[in-house]
Every structure is written in structure tokens, then in C-alpha cells.
N, CA, C and O atoms as CSV, one atom per row, in Angstrom:
chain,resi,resn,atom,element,x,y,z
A,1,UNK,N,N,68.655,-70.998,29.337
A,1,UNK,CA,C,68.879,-71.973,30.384
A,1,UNK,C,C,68.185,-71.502,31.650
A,1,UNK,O,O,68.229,-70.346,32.071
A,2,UNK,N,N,67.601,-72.418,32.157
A,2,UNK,CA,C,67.057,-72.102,33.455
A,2,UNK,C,C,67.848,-71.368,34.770
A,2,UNK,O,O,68.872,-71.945,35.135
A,3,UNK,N,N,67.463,-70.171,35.491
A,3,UNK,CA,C,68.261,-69.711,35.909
A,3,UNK,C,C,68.469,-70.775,37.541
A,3,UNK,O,O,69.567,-70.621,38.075
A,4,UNK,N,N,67.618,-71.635,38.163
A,4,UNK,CA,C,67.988,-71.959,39.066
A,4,UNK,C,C,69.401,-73.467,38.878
A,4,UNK,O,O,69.897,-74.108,39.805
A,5,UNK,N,N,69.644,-73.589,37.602
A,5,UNK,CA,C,70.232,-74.568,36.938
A,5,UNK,C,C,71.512,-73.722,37.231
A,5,UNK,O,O,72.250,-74.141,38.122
A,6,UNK,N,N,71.737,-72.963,36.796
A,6,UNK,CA,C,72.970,-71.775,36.719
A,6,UNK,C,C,73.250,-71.457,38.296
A,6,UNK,O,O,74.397,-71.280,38.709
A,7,UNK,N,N,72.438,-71.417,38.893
A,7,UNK,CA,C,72.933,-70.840,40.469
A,7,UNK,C,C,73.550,-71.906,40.774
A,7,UNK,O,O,74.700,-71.777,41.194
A,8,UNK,N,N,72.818,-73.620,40.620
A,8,UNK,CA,C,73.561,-74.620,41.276
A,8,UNK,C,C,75.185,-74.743,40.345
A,8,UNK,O,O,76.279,-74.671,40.905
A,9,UNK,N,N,75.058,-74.868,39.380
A,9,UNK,CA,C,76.495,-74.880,38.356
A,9,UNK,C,C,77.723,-73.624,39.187
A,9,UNK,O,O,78.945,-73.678,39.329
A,10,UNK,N,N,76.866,-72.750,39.526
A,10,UNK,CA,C,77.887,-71.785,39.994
A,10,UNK,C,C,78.473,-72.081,41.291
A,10,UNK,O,O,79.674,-72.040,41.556
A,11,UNK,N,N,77.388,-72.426,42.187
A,11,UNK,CA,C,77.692,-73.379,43.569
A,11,UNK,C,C,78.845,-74.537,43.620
A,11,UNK,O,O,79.503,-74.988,44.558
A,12,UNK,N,N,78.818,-74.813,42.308
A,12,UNK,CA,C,79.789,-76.276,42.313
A,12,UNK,C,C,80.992,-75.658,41.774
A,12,UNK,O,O,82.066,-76.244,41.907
A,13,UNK,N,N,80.928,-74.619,41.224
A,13,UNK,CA,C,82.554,-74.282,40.768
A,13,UNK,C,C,82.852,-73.589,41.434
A,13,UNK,O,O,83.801,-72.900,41.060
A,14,UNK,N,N,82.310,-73.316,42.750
A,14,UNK,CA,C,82.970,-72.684,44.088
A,14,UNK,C,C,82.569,-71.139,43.910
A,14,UNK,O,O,83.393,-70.461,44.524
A,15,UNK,N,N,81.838,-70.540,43.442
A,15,UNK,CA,C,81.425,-69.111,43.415
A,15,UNK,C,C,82.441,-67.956,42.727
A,15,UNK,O,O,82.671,-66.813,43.121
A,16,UNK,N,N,83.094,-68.853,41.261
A,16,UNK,CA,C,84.144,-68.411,40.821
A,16,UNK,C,C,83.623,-67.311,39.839
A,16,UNK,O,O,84.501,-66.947,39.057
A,17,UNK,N,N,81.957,-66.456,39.622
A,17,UNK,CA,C,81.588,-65.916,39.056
A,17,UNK,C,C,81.815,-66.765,37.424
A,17,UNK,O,O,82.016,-65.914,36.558
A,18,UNK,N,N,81.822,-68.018,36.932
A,18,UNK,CA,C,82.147,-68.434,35.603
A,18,UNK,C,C,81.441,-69.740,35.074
A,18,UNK,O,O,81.921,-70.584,34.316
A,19,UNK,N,N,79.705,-69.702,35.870
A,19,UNK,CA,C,79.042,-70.651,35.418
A,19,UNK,C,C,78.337,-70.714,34.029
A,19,UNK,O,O,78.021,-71.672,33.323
A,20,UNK,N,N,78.163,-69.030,33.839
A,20,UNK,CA,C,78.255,-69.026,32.169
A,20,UNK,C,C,79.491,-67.734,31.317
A,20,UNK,O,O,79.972,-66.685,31.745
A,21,UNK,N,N,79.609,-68.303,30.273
A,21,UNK,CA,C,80.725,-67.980,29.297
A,21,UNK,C,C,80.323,-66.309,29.674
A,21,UNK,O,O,79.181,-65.884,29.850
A,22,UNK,N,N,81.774,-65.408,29.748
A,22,UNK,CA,C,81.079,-64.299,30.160
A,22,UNK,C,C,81.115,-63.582,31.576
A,22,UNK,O,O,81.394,-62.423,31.886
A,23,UNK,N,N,80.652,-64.916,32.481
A,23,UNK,CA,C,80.543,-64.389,34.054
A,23,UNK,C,C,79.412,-64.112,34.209
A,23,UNK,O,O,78.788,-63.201,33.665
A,24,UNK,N,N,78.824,-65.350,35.435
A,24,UNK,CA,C,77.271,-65.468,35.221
A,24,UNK,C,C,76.593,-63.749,36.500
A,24,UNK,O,O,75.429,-63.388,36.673
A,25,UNK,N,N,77.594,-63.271,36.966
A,25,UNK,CA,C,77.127,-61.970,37.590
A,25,UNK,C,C,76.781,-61.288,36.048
A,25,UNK,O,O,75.681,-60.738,36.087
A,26,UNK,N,N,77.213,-61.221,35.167
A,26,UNK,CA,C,77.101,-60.118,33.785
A,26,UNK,C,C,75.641,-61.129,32.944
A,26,UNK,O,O,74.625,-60.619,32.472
A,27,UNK,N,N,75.915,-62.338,32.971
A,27,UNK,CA,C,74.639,-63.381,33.134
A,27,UNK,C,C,72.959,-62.335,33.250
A,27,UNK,O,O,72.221,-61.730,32.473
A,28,UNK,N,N,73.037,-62.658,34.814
A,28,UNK,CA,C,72.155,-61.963,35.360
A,28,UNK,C,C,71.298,-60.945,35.912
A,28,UNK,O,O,70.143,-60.677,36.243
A,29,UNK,N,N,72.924,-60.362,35.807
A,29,UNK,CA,C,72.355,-58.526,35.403
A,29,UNK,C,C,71.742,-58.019,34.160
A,29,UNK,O,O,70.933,-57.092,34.159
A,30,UNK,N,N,72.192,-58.723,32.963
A,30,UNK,CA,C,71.278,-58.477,31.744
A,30,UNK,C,C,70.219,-59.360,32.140
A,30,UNK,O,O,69.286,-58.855,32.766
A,31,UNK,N,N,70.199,-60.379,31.931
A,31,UNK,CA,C,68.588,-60.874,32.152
A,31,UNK,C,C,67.685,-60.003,33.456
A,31,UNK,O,O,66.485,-60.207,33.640
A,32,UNK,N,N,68.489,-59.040,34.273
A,32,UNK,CA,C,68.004,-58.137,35.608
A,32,UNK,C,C,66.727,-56.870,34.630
A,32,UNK,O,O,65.547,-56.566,34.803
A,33,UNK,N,N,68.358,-56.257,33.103
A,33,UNK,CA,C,67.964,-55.166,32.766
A,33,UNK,C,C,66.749,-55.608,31.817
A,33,UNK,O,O,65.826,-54.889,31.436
A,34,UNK,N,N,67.000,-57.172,31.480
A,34,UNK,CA,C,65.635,-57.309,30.383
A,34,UNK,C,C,64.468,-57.071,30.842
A,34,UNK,O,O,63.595,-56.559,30.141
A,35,UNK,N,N,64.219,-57.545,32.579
A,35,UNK,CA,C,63.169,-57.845,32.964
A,35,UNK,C,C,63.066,-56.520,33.631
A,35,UNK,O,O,61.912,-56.547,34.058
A,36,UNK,N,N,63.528,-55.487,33.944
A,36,UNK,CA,C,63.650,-54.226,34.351
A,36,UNK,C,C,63.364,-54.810,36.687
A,36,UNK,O,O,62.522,-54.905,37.580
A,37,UNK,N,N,64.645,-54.957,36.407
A,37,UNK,CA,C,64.410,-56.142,37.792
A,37,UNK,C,C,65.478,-54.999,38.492
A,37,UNK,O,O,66.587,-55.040,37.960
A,38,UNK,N,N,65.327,-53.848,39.738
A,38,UNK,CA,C,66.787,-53.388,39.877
A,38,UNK,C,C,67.783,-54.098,40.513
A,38,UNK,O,O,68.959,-54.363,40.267
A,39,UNK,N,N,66.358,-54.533,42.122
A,39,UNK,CA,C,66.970,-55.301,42.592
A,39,UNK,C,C,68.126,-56.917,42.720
A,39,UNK,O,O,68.986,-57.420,43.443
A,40,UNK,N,N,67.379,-57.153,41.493
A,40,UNK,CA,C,68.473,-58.261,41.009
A,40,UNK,C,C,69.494,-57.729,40.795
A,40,UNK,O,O,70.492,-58.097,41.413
A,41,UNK,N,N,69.571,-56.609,39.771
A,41,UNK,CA,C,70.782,-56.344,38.863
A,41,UNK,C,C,71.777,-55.924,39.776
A,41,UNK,O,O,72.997,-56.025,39.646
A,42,UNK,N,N,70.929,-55.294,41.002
A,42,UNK,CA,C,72.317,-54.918,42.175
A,42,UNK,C,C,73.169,-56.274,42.632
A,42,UNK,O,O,74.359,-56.560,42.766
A,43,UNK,N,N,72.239,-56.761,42.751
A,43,UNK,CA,C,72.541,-58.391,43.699
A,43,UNK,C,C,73.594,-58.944,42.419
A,43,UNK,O,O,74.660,-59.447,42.774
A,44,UNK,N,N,73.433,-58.892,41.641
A,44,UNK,CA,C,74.166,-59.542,40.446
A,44,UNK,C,C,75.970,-58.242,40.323
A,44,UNK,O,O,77.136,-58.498,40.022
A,45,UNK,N,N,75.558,-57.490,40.562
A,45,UNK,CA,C,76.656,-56.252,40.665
A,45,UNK,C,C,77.639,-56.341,41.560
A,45,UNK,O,O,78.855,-56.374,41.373
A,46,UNK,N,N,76.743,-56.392,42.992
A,46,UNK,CA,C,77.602,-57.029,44.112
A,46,UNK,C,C,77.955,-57.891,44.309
A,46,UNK,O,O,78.804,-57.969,45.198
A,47,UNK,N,N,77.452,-59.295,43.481
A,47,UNK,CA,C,78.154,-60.540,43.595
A,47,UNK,C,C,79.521,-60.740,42.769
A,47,UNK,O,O,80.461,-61.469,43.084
A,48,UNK,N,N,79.356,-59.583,41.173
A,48,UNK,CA,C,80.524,-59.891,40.873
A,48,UNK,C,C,81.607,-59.035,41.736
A,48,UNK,O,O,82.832,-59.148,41.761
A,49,UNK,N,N,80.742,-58.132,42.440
A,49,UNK,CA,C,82.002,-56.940,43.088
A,49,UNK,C,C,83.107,-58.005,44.546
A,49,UNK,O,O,84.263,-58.050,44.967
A,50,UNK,N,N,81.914,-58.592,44.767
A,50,UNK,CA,C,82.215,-59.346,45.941
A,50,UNK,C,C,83.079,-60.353,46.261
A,50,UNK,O,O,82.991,-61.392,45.607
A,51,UNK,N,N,84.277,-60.229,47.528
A,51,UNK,CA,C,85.067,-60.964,48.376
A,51,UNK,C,C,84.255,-62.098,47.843
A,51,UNK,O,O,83.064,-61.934,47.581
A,52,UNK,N,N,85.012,-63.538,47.629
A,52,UNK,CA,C,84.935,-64.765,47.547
A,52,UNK,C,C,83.926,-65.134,49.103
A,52,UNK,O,O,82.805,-65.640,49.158
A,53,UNK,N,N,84.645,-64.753,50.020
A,53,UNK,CA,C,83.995,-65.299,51.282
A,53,UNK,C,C,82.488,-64.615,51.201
A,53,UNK,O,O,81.609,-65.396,51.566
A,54,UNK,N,N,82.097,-63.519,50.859
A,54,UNK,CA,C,80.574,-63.387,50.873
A,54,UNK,C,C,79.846,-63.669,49.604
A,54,UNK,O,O,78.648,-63.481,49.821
A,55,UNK,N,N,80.056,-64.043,48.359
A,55,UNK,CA,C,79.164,-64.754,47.417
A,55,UNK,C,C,78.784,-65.741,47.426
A,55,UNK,O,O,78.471,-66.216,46.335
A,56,UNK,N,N,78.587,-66.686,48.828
A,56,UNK,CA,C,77.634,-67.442,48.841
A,56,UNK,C,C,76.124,-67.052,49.378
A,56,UNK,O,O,75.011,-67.375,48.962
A,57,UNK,N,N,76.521,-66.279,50.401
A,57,UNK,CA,C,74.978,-65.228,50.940
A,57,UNK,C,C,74.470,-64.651,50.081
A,57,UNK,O,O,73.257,-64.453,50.011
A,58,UNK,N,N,75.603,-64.145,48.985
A,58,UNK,CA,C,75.089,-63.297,47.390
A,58,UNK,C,C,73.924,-63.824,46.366
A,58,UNK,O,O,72.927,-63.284,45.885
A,59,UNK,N,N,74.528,-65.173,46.248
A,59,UNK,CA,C,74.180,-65.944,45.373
A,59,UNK,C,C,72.858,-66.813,45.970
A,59,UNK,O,O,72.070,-67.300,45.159
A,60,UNK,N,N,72.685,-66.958,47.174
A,60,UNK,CA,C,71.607,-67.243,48.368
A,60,UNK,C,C,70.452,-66.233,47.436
A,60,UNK,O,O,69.585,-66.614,46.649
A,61,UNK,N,N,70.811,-64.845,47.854
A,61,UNK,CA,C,69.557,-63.249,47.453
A,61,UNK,C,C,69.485,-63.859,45.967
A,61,UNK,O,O,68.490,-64.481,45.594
A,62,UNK,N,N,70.577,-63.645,45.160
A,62,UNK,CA,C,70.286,-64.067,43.824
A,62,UNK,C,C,68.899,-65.214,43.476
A,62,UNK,O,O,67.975,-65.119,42.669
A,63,UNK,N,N,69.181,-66.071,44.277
A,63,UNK,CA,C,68.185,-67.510,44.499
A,63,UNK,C,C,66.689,-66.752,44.649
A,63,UNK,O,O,65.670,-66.564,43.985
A,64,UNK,N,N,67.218,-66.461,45.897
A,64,UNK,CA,C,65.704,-66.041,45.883
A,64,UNK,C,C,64.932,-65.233,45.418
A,64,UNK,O,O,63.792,-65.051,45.847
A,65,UNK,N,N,65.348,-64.753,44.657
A,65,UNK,CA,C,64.711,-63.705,44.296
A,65,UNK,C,C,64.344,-63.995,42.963
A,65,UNK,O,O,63.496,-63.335,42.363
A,66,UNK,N,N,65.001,-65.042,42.434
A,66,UNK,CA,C,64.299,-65.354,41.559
A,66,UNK,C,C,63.567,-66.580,41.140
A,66,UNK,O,O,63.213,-67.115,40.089
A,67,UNK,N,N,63.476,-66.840,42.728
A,67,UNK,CA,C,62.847,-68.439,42.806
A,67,UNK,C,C,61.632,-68.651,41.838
A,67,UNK,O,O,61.520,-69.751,41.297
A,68,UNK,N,N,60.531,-67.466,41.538
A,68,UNK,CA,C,59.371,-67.448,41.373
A,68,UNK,C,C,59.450,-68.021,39.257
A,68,UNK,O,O,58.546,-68.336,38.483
A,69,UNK,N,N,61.275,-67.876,39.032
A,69,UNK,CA,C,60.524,-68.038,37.559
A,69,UNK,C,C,60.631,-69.264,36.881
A,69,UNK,O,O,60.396,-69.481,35.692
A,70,UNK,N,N,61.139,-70.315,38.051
A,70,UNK,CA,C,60.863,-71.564,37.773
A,70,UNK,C,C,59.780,-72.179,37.620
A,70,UNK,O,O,59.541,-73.067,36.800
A,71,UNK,N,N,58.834,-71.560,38.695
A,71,UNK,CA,C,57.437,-71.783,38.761
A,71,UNK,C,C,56.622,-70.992,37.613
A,71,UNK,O,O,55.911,-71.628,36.835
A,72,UNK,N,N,56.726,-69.763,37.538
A,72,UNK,CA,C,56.125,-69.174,36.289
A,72,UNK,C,C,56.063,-69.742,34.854
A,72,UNK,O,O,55.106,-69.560,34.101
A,73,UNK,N,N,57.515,-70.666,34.449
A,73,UNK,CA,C,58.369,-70.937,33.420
A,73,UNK,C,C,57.224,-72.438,33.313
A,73,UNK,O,O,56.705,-72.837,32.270
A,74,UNK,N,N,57.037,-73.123,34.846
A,74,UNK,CA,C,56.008,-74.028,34.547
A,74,UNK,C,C,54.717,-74.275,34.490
A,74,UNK,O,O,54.086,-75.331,34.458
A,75,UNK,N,N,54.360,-73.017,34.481
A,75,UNK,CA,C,52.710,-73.065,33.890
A,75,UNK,C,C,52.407,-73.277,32.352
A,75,UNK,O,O,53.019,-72.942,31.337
A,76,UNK,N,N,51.042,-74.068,32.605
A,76,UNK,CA,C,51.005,-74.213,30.932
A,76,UNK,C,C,51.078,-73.132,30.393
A,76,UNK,O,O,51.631,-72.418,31.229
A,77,UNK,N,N,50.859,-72.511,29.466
A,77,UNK,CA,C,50.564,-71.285,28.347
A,77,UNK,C,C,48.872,-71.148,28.479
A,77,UNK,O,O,48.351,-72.193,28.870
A,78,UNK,N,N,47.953,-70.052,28.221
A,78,UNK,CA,C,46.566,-70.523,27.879
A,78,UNK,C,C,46.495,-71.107,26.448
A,78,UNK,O,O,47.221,-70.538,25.633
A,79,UNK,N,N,45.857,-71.992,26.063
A,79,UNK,CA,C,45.227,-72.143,24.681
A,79,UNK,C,C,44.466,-71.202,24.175
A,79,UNK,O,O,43.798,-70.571,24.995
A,80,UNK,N,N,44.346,-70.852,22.800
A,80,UNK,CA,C,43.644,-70.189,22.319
A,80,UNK,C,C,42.423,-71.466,21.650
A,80,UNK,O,O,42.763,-72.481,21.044
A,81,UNK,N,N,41.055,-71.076,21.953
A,81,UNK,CA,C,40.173,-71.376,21.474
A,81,UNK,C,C,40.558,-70.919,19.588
A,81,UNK,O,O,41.042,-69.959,18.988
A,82,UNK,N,N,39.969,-72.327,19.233
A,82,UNK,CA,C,40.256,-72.335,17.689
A,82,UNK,C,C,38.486,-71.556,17.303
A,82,UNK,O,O,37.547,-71.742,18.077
A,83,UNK,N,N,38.401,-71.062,16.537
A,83,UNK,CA,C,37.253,-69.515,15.568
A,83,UNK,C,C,36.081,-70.091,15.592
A,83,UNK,O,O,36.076,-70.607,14.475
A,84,UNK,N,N,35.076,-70.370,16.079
A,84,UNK,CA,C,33.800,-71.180,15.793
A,84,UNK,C,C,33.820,-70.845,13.985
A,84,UNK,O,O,34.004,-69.713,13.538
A,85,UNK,N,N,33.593,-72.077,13.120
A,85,UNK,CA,C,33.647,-72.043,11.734
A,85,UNK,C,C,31.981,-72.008,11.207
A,85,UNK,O,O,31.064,-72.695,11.656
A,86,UNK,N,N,31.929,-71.180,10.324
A,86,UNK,CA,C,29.997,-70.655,10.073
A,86,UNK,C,C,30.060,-72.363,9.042
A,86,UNK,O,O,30.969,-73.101,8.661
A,87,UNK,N,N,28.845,-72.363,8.954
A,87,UNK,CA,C,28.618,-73.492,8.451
A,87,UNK,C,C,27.701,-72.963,6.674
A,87,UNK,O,O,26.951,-71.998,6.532
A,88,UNK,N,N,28.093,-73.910,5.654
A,88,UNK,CA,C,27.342,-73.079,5.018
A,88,UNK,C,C,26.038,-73.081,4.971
A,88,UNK,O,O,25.296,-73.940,5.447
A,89,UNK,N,N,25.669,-71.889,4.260
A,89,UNK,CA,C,24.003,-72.128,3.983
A,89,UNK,C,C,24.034,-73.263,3.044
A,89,UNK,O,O,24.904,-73.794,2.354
A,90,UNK,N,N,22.406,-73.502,3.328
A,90,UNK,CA,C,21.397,-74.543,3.034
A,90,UNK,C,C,21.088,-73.734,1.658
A,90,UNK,O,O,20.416,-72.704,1.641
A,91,UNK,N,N,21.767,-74.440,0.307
A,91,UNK,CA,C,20.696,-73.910,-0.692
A,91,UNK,C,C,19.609,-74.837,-0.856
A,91,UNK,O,O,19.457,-75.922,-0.296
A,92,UNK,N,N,18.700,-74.128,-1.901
A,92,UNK,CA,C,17.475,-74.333,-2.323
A,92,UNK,C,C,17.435,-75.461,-3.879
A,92,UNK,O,O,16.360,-75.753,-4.403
């Protein structure tokens, strides 16, 4: 699931850390350690560590920081050029 999809889901259930099954701070700290991200994984650490009243500024850093993989996520792929195919010889 797209992660900027998940920040807003979490926004609407009031920053209850439970936009995915699990607890989307534990969410995003693994997807932190997949991508070897530290800084996320802190931001994701401290958001679950964090007073209700400051996980919206939390979840703000969370945002941004990973604004870039919405955009990444929408680039095409390159194509691979298909093998130039030899043609056969010309018999005699």
C-alpha cells in the first residue's frame, strides 16, 4: 500500500498509531529497516514512543520524508529493448 495513503488513514483515526494491522509506527520502521532508512526508522520509533499531543508534527517528518516515493513509485520502469533477431541466410 502506498505509504502516503497510510499517513492520511492514520490522520483520520486521530494518530491512534493503528492505520495498519500491527501499528503503522512498527508499519514503517520495517519498511525504514528494508530500505536501510535510519532516519525514518527513528521518526517511526518516536512516533510510536510519542504523547498523543506531539504525533501530529511526528507524522508531518514521517510525510516528509518520504514524500519522494510516491513520485519514484510513478515513474515508468525502462523497457528493455527486445534482441535484434539475425535473419537467416540466403541459401543457394
Amino acid at each position: 500500500m502506498e505509504i502516503s495513503r497510510l499517513i492520511e488513514k492514520e490522520r483520520k483515526l486521530g494518530y491512534s498509531d493503528s492505520a495498519v494491522f500491527g501499528g503503522f509506527s512498527a508499519y514503517v520502521a520495517a519498511r525504514a529497516r528494508l530500505e536501510q532508512n535510519e532516519a525514518l526508522a527513528a521518526l517511526a520509533n518516536a512516533y510510536r514512543e510519542a504523547a498523543l499531543q506531539e504525533r501530529p508534527r511526528l507524522l508531518q517528518a514521517i510525510a516528509e520524508q518520504t514524500a519522494g516515493e510516491t513520485a519514484d513509485m510513478a515513474k515508468p520502469a525502462a523497457t528493455a529493448k527486445p534482441a535484434a533477431t539475425a535473419k537467416p541466410a540466403a541459401t543457394a
